[in-house]
Every structure is written in structure tokens, then in C-alpha cells.
Coordinates of N, CA and C in Angstrom, one line a residue:
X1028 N 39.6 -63.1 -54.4 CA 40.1 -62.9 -53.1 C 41.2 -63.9 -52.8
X1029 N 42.5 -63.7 -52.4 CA 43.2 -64.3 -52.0 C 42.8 -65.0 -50.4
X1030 N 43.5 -65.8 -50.2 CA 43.2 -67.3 -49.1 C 43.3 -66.2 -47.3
X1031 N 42.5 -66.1 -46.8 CA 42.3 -66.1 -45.3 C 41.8 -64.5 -45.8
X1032 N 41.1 -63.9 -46.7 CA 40.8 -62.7 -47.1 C 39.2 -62.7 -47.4
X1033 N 38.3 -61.4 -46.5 CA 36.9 -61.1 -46.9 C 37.0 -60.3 -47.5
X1034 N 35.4 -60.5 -48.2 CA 35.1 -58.8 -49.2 C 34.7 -58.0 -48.1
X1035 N 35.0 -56.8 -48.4 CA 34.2 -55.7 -47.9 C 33.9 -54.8 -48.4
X1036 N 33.0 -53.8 -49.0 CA 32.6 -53.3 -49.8 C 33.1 -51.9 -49.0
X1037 N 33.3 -51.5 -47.6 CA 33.5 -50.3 -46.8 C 35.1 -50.0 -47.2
X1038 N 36.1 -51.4 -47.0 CA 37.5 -51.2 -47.0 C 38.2 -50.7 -48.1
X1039 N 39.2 -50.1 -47.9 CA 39.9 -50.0 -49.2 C 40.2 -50.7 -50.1
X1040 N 40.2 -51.8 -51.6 CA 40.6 -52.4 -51.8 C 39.8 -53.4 -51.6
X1041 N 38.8 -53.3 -51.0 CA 37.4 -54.3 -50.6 C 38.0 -55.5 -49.6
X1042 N 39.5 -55.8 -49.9 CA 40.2 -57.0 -48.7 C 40.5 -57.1 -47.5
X1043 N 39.4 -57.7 -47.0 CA 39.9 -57.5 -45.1 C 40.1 -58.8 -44.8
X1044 N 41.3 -59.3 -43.7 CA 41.5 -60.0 -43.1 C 39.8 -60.5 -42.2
X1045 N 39.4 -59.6 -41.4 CA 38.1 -59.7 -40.7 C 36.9 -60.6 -41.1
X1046 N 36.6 -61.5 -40.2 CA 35.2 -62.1 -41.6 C 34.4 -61.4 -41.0
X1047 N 32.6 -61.2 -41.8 CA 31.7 -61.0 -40.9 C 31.6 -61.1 -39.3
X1048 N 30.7 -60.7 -38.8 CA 30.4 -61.2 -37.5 C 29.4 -62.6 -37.7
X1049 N 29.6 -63.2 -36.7 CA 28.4 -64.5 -36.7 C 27.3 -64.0 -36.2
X1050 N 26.6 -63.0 -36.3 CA 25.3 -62.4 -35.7 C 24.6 -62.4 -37.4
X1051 N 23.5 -62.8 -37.1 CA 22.5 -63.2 -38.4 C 21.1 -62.6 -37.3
X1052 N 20.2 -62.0 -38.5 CA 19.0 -61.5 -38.3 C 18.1 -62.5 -37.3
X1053 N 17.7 -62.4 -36.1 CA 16.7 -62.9 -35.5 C 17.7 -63.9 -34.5
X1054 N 19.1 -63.3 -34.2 CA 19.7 -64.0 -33.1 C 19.8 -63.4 -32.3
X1055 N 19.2 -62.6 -32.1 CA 18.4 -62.2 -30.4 C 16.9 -61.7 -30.6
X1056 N 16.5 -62.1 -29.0 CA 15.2 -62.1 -29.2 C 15.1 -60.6 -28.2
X1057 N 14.1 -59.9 -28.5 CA 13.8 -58.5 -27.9 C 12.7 -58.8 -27.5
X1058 N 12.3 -57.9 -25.9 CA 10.9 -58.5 -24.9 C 10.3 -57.7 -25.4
X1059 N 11.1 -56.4 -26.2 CA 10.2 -54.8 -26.3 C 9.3 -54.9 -27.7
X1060 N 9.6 -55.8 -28.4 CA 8.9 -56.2 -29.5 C 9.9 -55.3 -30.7
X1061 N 10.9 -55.1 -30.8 CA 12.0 -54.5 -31.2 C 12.1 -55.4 -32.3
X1062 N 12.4 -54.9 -33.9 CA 12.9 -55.7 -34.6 C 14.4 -56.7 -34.4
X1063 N 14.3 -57.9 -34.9 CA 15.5 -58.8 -34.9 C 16.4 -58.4 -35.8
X1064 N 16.6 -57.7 -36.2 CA 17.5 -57.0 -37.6 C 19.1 -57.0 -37.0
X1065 N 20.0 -57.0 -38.8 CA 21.0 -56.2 -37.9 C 21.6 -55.2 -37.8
X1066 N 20.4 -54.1 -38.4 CA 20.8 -52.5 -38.3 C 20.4 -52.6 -36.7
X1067 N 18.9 -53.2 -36.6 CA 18.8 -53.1 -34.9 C 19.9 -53.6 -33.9
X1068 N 20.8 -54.6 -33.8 CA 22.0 -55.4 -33.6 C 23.3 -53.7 -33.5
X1069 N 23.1 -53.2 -34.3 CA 24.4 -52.3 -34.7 C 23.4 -51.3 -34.2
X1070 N 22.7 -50.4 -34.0 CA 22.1 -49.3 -32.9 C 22.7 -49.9 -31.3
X1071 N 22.0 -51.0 -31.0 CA 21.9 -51.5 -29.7 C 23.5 -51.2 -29.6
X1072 N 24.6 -51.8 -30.0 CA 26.1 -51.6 -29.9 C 26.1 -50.2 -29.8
X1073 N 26.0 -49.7 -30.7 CA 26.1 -48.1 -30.9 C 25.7 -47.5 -29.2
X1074 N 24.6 -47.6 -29.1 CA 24.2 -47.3 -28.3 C 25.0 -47.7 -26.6
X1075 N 25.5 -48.8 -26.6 CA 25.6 -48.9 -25.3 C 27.2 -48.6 -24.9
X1076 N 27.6 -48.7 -26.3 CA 29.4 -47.8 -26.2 C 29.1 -46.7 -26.1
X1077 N 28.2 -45.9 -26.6 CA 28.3 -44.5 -26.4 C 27.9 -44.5 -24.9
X1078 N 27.0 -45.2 -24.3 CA 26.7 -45.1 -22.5 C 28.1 -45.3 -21.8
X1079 N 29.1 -46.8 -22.2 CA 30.3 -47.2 -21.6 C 31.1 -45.9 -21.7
X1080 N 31.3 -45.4 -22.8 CA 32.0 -44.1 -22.7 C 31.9 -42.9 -21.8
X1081 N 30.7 -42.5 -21.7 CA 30.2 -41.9 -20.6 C 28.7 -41.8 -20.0
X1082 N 28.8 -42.9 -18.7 CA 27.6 -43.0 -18.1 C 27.1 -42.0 -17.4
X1083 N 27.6 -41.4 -17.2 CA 27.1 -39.9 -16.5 C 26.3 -39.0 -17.4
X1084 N 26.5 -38.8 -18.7 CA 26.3 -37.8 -19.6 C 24.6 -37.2 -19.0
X1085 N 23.7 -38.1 -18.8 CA 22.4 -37.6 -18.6 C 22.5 -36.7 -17.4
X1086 N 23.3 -36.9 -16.0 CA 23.4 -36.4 -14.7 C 24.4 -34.9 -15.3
X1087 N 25.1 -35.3 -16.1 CA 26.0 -33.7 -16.4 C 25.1 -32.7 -17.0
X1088 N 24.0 -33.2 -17.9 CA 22.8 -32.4 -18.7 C 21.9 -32.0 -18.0
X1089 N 21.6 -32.3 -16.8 CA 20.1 -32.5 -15.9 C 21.4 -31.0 -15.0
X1090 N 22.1 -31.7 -14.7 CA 23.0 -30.3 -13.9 C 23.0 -29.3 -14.1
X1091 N 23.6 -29.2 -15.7 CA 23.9 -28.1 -16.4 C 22.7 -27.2 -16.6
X1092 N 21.8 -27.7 -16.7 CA 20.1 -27.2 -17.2 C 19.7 -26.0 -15.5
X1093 N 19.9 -27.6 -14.8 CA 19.8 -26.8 -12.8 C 20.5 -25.3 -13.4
X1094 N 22.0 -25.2 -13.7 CA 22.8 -24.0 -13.5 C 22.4 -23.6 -14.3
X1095 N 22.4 -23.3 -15.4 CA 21.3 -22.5 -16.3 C 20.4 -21.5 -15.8
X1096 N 19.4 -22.4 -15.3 CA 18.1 -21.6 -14.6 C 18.9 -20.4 -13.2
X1097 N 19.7 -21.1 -12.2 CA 20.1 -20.6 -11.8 C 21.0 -19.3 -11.8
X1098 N 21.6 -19.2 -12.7 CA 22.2 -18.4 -13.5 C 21.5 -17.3 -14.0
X1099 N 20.8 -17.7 -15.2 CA 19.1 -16.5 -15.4 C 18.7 -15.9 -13.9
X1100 N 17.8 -16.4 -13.2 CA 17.3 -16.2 -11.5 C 18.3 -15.6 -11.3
X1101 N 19.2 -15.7 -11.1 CA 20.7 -14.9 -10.0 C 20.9 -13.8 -10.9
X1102 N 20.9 -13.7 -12.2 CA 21.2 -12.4 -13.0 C 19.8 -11.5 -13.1
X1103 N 19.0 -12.1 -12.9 CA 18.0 -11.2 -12.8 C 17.8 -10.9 -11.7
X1104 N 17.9 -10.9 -10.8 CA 18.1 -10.6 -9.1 C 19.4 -9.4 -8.9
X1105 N 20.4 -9.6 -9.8 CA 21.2 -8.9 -9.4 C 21.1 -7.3 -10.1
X1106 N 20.4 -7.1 -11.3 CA 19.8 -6.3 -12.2 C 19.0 -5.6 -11.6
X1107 N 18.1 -5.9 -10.8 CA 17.2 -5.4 -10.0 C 17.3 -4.8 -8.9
X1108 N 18.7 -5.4 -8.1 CA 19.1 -4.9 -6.8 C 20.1 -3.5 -7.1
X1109 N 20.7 -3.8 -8.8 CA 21.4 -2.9 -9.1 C 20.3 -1.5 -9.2
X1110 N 19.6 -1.8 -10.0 CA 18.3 -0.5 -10.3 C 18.0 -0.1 -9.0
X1111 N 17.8 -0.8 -7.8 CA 17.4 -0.2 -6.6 C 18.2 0.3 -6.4
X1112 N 19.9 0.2 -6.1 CA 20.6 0.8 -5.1 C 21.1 2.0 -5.7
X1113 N 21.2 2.2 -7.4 CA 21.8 3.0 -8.0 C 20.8 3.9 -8.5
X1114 N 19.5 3.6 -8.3 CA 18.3 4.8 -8.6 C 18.5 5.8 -8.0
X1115 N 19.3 6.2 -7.0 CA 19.0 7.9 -6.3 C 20.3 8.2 -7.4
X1116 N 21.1 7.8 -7.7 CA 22.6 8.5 -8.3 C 22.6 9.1 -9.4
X1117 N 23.2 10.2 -9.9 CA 22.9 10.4 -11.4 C 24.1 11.0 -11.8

């Protein structure tokens, strides 16, 4: 490795300017009894960029689900009103 260069085994060429992170196994403590790891370190990130990106996602799902149902209900309502009004016609 040439001077101000890390290995990386992911990069092209293995040489990154980047060093590690300073996060080592058991530098945070979890109340949930959650391992100290740092695949658990790299979920937790994962995880809270995918929320930063969009905090709403749960309220858009919970919605969509509402109009769903409603949608079914209202089509089946309209199927039925159709059969009544159009039963005498032939």
C-alpha cells in the first residue's frame, strides 16, 4: 500500500483513501439486550437512513391498505346495485 492508502477488500484495486471507521465491537451499549457487533452497528445505520429517507412510509402503507378495502367494499356495492337496477332489462 502506498502512504495515506487502506486495504479494502470491497474496492477496486483494494486501495482506498478511507480508513476504517473508529467503531469497534461493543462501542455501544444496547438496553434491548441487542448484540454489540458490527454487523449490528451497520443494520442500526441501515436502518435509520432508510426511516431519514422516508418517515412516513408506515402512514403511506396503513393508507393504502384503508383504500384497498375500500375500494373491494365500493366495488362490491356497485355490482350489486348494478344487478338490481339492470334485472328487469333484457
Amino acid at each position: 500500500m502506498s502512504a495515506g492508502m487502506n486495504y479494502n477488500k470491497y474496492f477496486p484495486g483494494h486501495a482506498i483513501a478511507m480508513p476504517q471507521p473508529p467503531i469497534k465491537d461493543g462501542a455501544v451499549e444496547y438496553t434491548d439486550g441487542a448484540p454489540a457487533t458490527m454487523d449490528q452497528y451497520a443494520k442500526d445505520v441501515a436502518a435509520f437512513l432508510m426511516w431519514a429517507a422516508e418517515p412516513h412510509l408506515e402512514a403511506r402503507k396503513r393508507a393504502g391498505l384503508q383504500v384497498m378495502f375500500f375500494l373491494l367494499v365500493f366495488t362490491g356495492l356497485l355490482y350489486f346495485t348494478k344487478k338490481k337496477i339492470w334485472a328487469g332489462a333484457k
